[in-house]
Short mmCIF file of C-alpha atoms in Angstrom, two decimals:
data_model
loop_
_atom_site.label_atom_id
_atom_site.label_comp_id
_atom_site.label_asym_id
_atom_site.label_seq_id
_atom_site.Cartn_x
_atom_site.Cartn_y
_atom_site.Cartn_z
CA UNK A 25 -5.34 14.77 -7.01
CA UNK A 26 -4.01 13.86 -3.71
CA UNK A 27 -0.85 14.06 -2.13
CA UNK A 28 0.76 12.56 0.90
CA UNK A 29 3.66 13.73 2.57
CA UNK A 30 6.00 12.07 4.94
CA UNK A 31 8.26 14.26 5.92
CA UNK A 32 10.60 12.33 7.92
CA UNK A 33 12.58 9.34 5.73
CA UNK A 34 14.03 7.82 9.36
CA UNK A 35 13.77 7.73 12.90
CA UNK A 36 15.25 5.53 16.02
CA UNK A 37 13.71 5.16 19.36
CA UNK A 38 14.95 3.16 22.32
CA UNK A 39 12.93 0.02 23.17
CA UNK A 40 10.16 0.54 25.43
CA UNK A 41 9.95 4.35 24.56
CA UNK A 42 7.16 5.79 22.58
CA UNK A 43 7.68 7.25 19.28
CA UNK A 44 5.26 9.37 17.04
CA UNK A 45 5.32 9.51 13.09
CA UNK A 46 4.34 12.20 11.15
CA UNK A 47 1.90 12.52 7.88
CA UNK A 48 0.59 15.40 6.67
CA UNK A 49 -2.10 14.91 3.36
CA UNK A 50 -3.66 17.26 0.85
CA UNK A 51 -6.74 17.04 -0.70
CA UNK A 52 -10.20 18.53 -1.51
CA UNK A 53 -11.85 16.11 -0.69
CA UNK A 54 -14.32 15.57 2.64
CA UNK A 55 -14.60 11.89 2.90
CA UNK A 56 -11.83 9.53 2.72
CA UNK A 57 -9.96 6.99 4.89
CA UNK A 58 -5.83 6.96 6.04
CA UNK A 59 -4.04 4.41 6.89
CA UNK A 60 -0.79 3.35 8.33
CA UNK A 61 1.12 0.61 6.79
CA UNK A 62 4.04 -1.79 8.06
CA UNK A 63 6.83 -2.68 5.91
CA UNK A 64 8.90 -5.31 7.91
CA UNK A 65 12.53 -5.99 6.49
CA UNK A 66 9.78 -9.17 5.10
CA UNK A 67 8.57 -6.78 2.67
CA UNK A 68 5.54 -7.67 3.93
CA UNK A 69 2.60 -4.77 3.68
CA UNK A 70 0.61 -5.11 6.67
CA UNK A 71 -2.08 -2.62 7.51
CA UNK A 72 -1.78 -1.05 11.32
CA UNK A 73 -4.64 1.02 11.76
CA UNK A 74 -6.98 3.33 9.88
CA UNK A 75 -9.02 6.08 10.16
CA UNK A 76 -12.01 7.01 8.92
CA UNK A 77 -12.43 10.95 8.28
CA UNK A 78 -15.72 11.20 9.18
CA UNK A 79 -15.23 9.96 12.80
CA UNK A 80 -13.88 12.64 15.16
CA UNK A 81 -12.72 10.39 17.49
CA UNK A 82 -8.80 8.72 16.99
CA UNK A 83 -8.13 5.31 15.79
CA UNK A 84 -6.24 2.88 18.56
CA UNK A 85 -5.08 -0.52 18.12
CA UNK A 86 -3.35 -1.78 21.22
CA UNK A 87 0.01 0.20 21.29
CA UNK A 88 -0.78 1.92 18.07
CA UNK A 89 -3.38 5.10 17.90
CA UNK A 90 -3.11 8.26 15.80
CA UNK A 91 -3.49 11.95 15.73
CA UNK A 92 -6.14 12.97 13.01
CA UNK A 93 -6.25 16.94 12.60
CA UNK A 94 -8.74 17.18 9.68
CA UNK A 95 -8.63 20.49 9.48
CA UNK A 96 -4.72 20.75 9.72
CA UNK A 97 -4.96 17.50 7.76
CA UNK A 98 -2.41 15.82 9.85
CA UNK A 99 -2.72 11.73 10.80
CA UNK A 100 0.70 11.37 12.98
CA UNK A 101 1.24 7.62 14.50
CA UNK A 102 2.02 7.01 17.97
CA UNK A 103 3.99 4.31 19.01
CA UNK A 104 3.80 3.23 22.78
CA UNK A 105 5.85 0.81 24.20
CA UNK A 106 8.00 0.36 21.29
CA UNK A 107 9.16 -3.15 20.57
CA UNK A 108 12.08 -4.60 18.48
CA UNK A 109 9.64 -6.33 16.05
CA UNK A 110 8.30 -2.73 15.27
CA UNK A 111 11.58 -2.15 12.76
CA UNK A 112 10.15 -1.47 9.70
CA UNK A 113 9.40 0.78 7.43
CA UNK A 114 5.82 2.72 8.07
CA UNK A 115 3.76 4.23 5.17
CA UNK A 116 0.76 6.66 5.26
CA UNK A 117 -1.56 6.31 2.91
CA UNK A 118 -5.09 7.89 1.47
CA UNK A 119 -8.08 6.92 -0.16
CA UNK A 120 -11.35 8.30 -1.40
CA UNK A 121 -14.19 7.52 -0.08
CA UNK A 122 -17.06 5.64 -1.96
CA UNK A 123 -17.66 3.20 -4.42
CA UNK A 124 -14.94 2.72 -7.66
CA UNK A 125 -12.94 5.06 -5.17
CA UNK A 126 -10.40 2.31 -3.80
CA UNK A 127 -7.09 3.34 -4.63
CA UNK A 128 -4.26 4.06 -1.98
CA UNK A 129 -2.43 6.99 -2.29
CA UNK A 130 1.04 6.49 -0.41
CA UNK A 131 3.72 8.46 1.26
CA UNK A 132 7.38 8.12 0.77
CA UNK A 133 7.37 6.20 4.11
CA UNK A 134 9.67 6.78 7.51
CA UNK A 135 11.99 4.16 8.52
CA UNK A 136 11.80 3.63 12.22
CA UNK A 137 14.40 1.70 14.01
CA UNK A 138 13.87 0.48 17.60
CA UNK A 139 17.24 0.31 19.43
CA UNK A 140 17.62 -2.23 22.11
CA UNK B 9 -5.85 -19.55 2.72
CA UNK B 10 -2.70 -18.39 0.96
CA UNK B 11 -3.49 -15.15 0.65
CA UNK B 12 -1.99 -13.20 -2.13
CA UNK B 13 0.43 -14.77 -3.63
CA UNK B 14 2.96 -13.67 -6.54
CA UNK B 15 4.88 -15.37 -8.88
CA UNK B 16 8.21 -15.10 -9.19
CA UNK B 17 9.60 -13.54 -6.45
CA UNK B 18 12.63 -12.18 -7.84
CA UNK B 19 13.71 -11.74 -11.77
CA UNK B 20 16.36 -10.70 -13.84
CA UNK B 21 15.29 -9.20 -17.37
CA UNK B 22 17.65 -8.16 -20.07
CA UNK B 23 16.32 -4.83 -21.97
CA UNK B 24 14.16 -5.54 -24.27
CA UNK B 25 12.55 -8.86 -22.92
CA UNK B 26 9.19 -9.52 -22.05
CA UNK B 27 8.05 -11.13 -18.96
CA UNK B 28 4.50 -11.71 -16.83
CA UNK B 29 4.12 -11.33 -13.42
CA UNK B 30 1.37 -13.83 -11.80
CA UNK B 31 -0.72 -12.51 -8.92
CA UNK B 32 -3.39 -15.03 -7.03
CA UNK B 33 -5.22 -14.60 -4.83
CA UNK B 34 -7.54 -17.13 -2.94
CA UNK B 35 -10.01 -14.68 -0.58
CA UNK B 36 -12.62 -14.66 -3.76
CA UNK B 37 -11.89 -10.31 -3.77
CA UNK B 38 -13.25 -8.15 -6.47
CA UNK B 39 -10.44 -5.61 -6.55
CA UNK B 40 -7.20 -6.29 -7.54
CA UNK B 41 -3.93 -3.81 -7.94
CA UNK B 42 -0.39 -3.57 -9.01
CA UNK B 43 1.67 -1.32 -7.22
CA UNK B 44 5.62 -0.43 -7.94
CA UNK B 45 7.75 0.27 -5.15
CA UNK B 46 11.31 2.62 -5.73
CA UNK B 47 13.66 3.77 -3.15
CA UNK B 48 12.43 6.79 -1.81
CA UNK B 49 8.58 6.79 -3.50
CA UNK B 50 6.41 4.86 -1.47
CA UNK B 51 3.88 2.46 -3.78
CA UNK B 52 2.44 3.69 -6.90
CA UNK B 53 -0.52 2.46 -8.47
CA UNK B 54 0.25 0.83 -12.29
CA UNK B 55 -3.09 -0.93 -12.93
CA UNK B 56 -6.35 -1.73 -11.09
CA UNK B 57 -9.24 -4.25 -11.45
CA UNK B 58 -12.86 -3.75 -10.40
CA UNK B 59 -13.59 -6.86 -11.35
CA UNK B 60 -13.06 -10.14 -14.17
CA UNK B 61 -12.65 -8.58 -17.43
CA UNK B 62 -12.12 -5.13 -16.42
CA UNK B 63 -9.12 -3.26 -15.52
CA UNK B 64 -8.29 0.60 -15.35
CA UNK B 65 -4.79 2.71 -15.71
CA UNK B 66 -3.27 3.86 -12.15
CA UNK B 67 -0.51 6.26 -11.69
CA UNK B 68 2.41 5.15 -13.62
CA UNK B 69 0.53 2.79 -16.47
CA UNK B 70 3.36 3.03 -19.04
CA UNK B 71 4.92 0.31 -20.64
CA UNK B 72 2.45 -2.40 -18.78
CA UNK B 73 -0.37 -4.22 -19.68
CA UNK B 74 -2.52 -6.40 -17.59
CA UNK B 75 -5.54 -8.83 -17.92
CA UNK B 76 -7.73 -10.52 -15.63
CA UNK B 77 -9.29 -13.44 -17.27
CA UNK B 78 -10.37 -14.87 -14.42
CA UNK B 79 -11.25 -13.18 -10.98
CA UNK B 80 -8.51 -14.65 -8.46
CA UNK B 81 -5.71 -13.85 -10.96
CA UNK B 82 -4.15 -10.25 -12.09
CA UNK B 83 -1.27 -10.59 -14.79
CA UNK B 84 0.85 -7.93 -15.14
CA UNK B 85 3.08 -7.99 -18.14
CA UNK B 86 5.96 -5.95 -19.92
CA UNK B 87 6.28 -6.30 -23.43
CA UNK B 88 9.32 -5.07 -23.39
CA UNK B 89 11.15 -4.03 -20.49
CA UNK B 90 13.42 -0.71 -19.62
CA UNK B 91 16.13 -0.36 -17.00
CA UNK B 92 13.26 2.27 -15.27
CA UNK B 93 10.97 -0.77 -14.65
CA UNK B 94 13.40 -2.22 -12.04
CA UNK B 95 11.50 -1.91 -9.37
CA UNK B 96 9.56 -3.83 -6.27
CA UNK B 97 6.06 -4.97 -7.62
CA UNK B 98 3.44 -5.63 -4.99
CA UNK B 99 -0.31 -6.95 -6.06
CA UNK B 100 -2.92 -6.34 -3.60
CA UNK B 101 -6.77 -7.65 -3.35
CA UNK B 102 -9.66 -5.86 -1.96
CA UNK B 103 -13.36 -6.89 -0.94
CA UNK B 104 -16.26 -5.35 -2.95
CA UNK B 105 -17.61 -3.18 0.16
CA UNK B 106 -19.68 -0.01 -0.38
CA UNK B 107 -19.00 2.80 1.77
CA UNK B 108 -14.79 2.20 0.80
CA UNK B 109 -13.84 0.68 4.38
CA UNK B 110 -11.88 -2.20 2.45
CA UNK B 111 -8.51 -3.32 3.32
CA UNK B 112 -5.98 -4.06 1.01
CA UNK B 113 -4.45 -7.01 1.43
CA UNK B 114 -0.71 -7.25 -0.16
CA UNK B 115 0.94 -10.10 -1.52
CA UNK B 116 4.94 -10.77 -0.72
CA UNK B 117 6.52 -8.70 -3.93
CA UNK B 118 8.49 -9.29 -6.83
CA UNK B 119 11.65 -7.70 -7.18
CA UNK B 120 12.30 -7.02 -10.98
CA UNK B 121 15.74 -6.13 -12.02
CA UNK B 122 16.43 -5.16 -15.73
CA UNK B 123 19.82 -4.92 -17.17
#
């Protein structure tokens, strides 16, 4: 079974600054996907970024990027030029690769507050 | 295109009552899921379905039943509600695509309180 650990329950940062959220995971699988989801106060779960474990290049989506360290089983999310709208819960999630393995395992989340 | 919708958005039940949560998606997705979200625990998978007429247990299935009679709908039932089932319930759906790069699209959630 897979486990996902987010060791930072809460973080806060000034607007326009950069913040990094940590995620580690444990798995015996070699092929998998990792995701970061954002949950704003509206409760809607929104996919922020995804990483394919067999790709060495770190994924980026505009102001969001990841630092994927496969050997260390680490998957951190960096938010650059943070904005007030980035205030939300952020969840790291794991999915095994392959047909029939589309179940997500979530971490416990990090509550991020952007301070004006 | 409404995406994933959930009915109802809020509900209060007394212990022992039953209810059904409805999830509907209009994206023609094959896969559908039910999660619960509790404080400090992230989202945990209750049941899921890989196609019409099929269901499977997730991580925390006890006390729940599901049905997928139509491809677009996935129902979550509580036969005898317990206070431990107080939670926020999320439905999600995803496309069947080999390779696993299947983004899950989530509904807005249902807040259920059992007293």
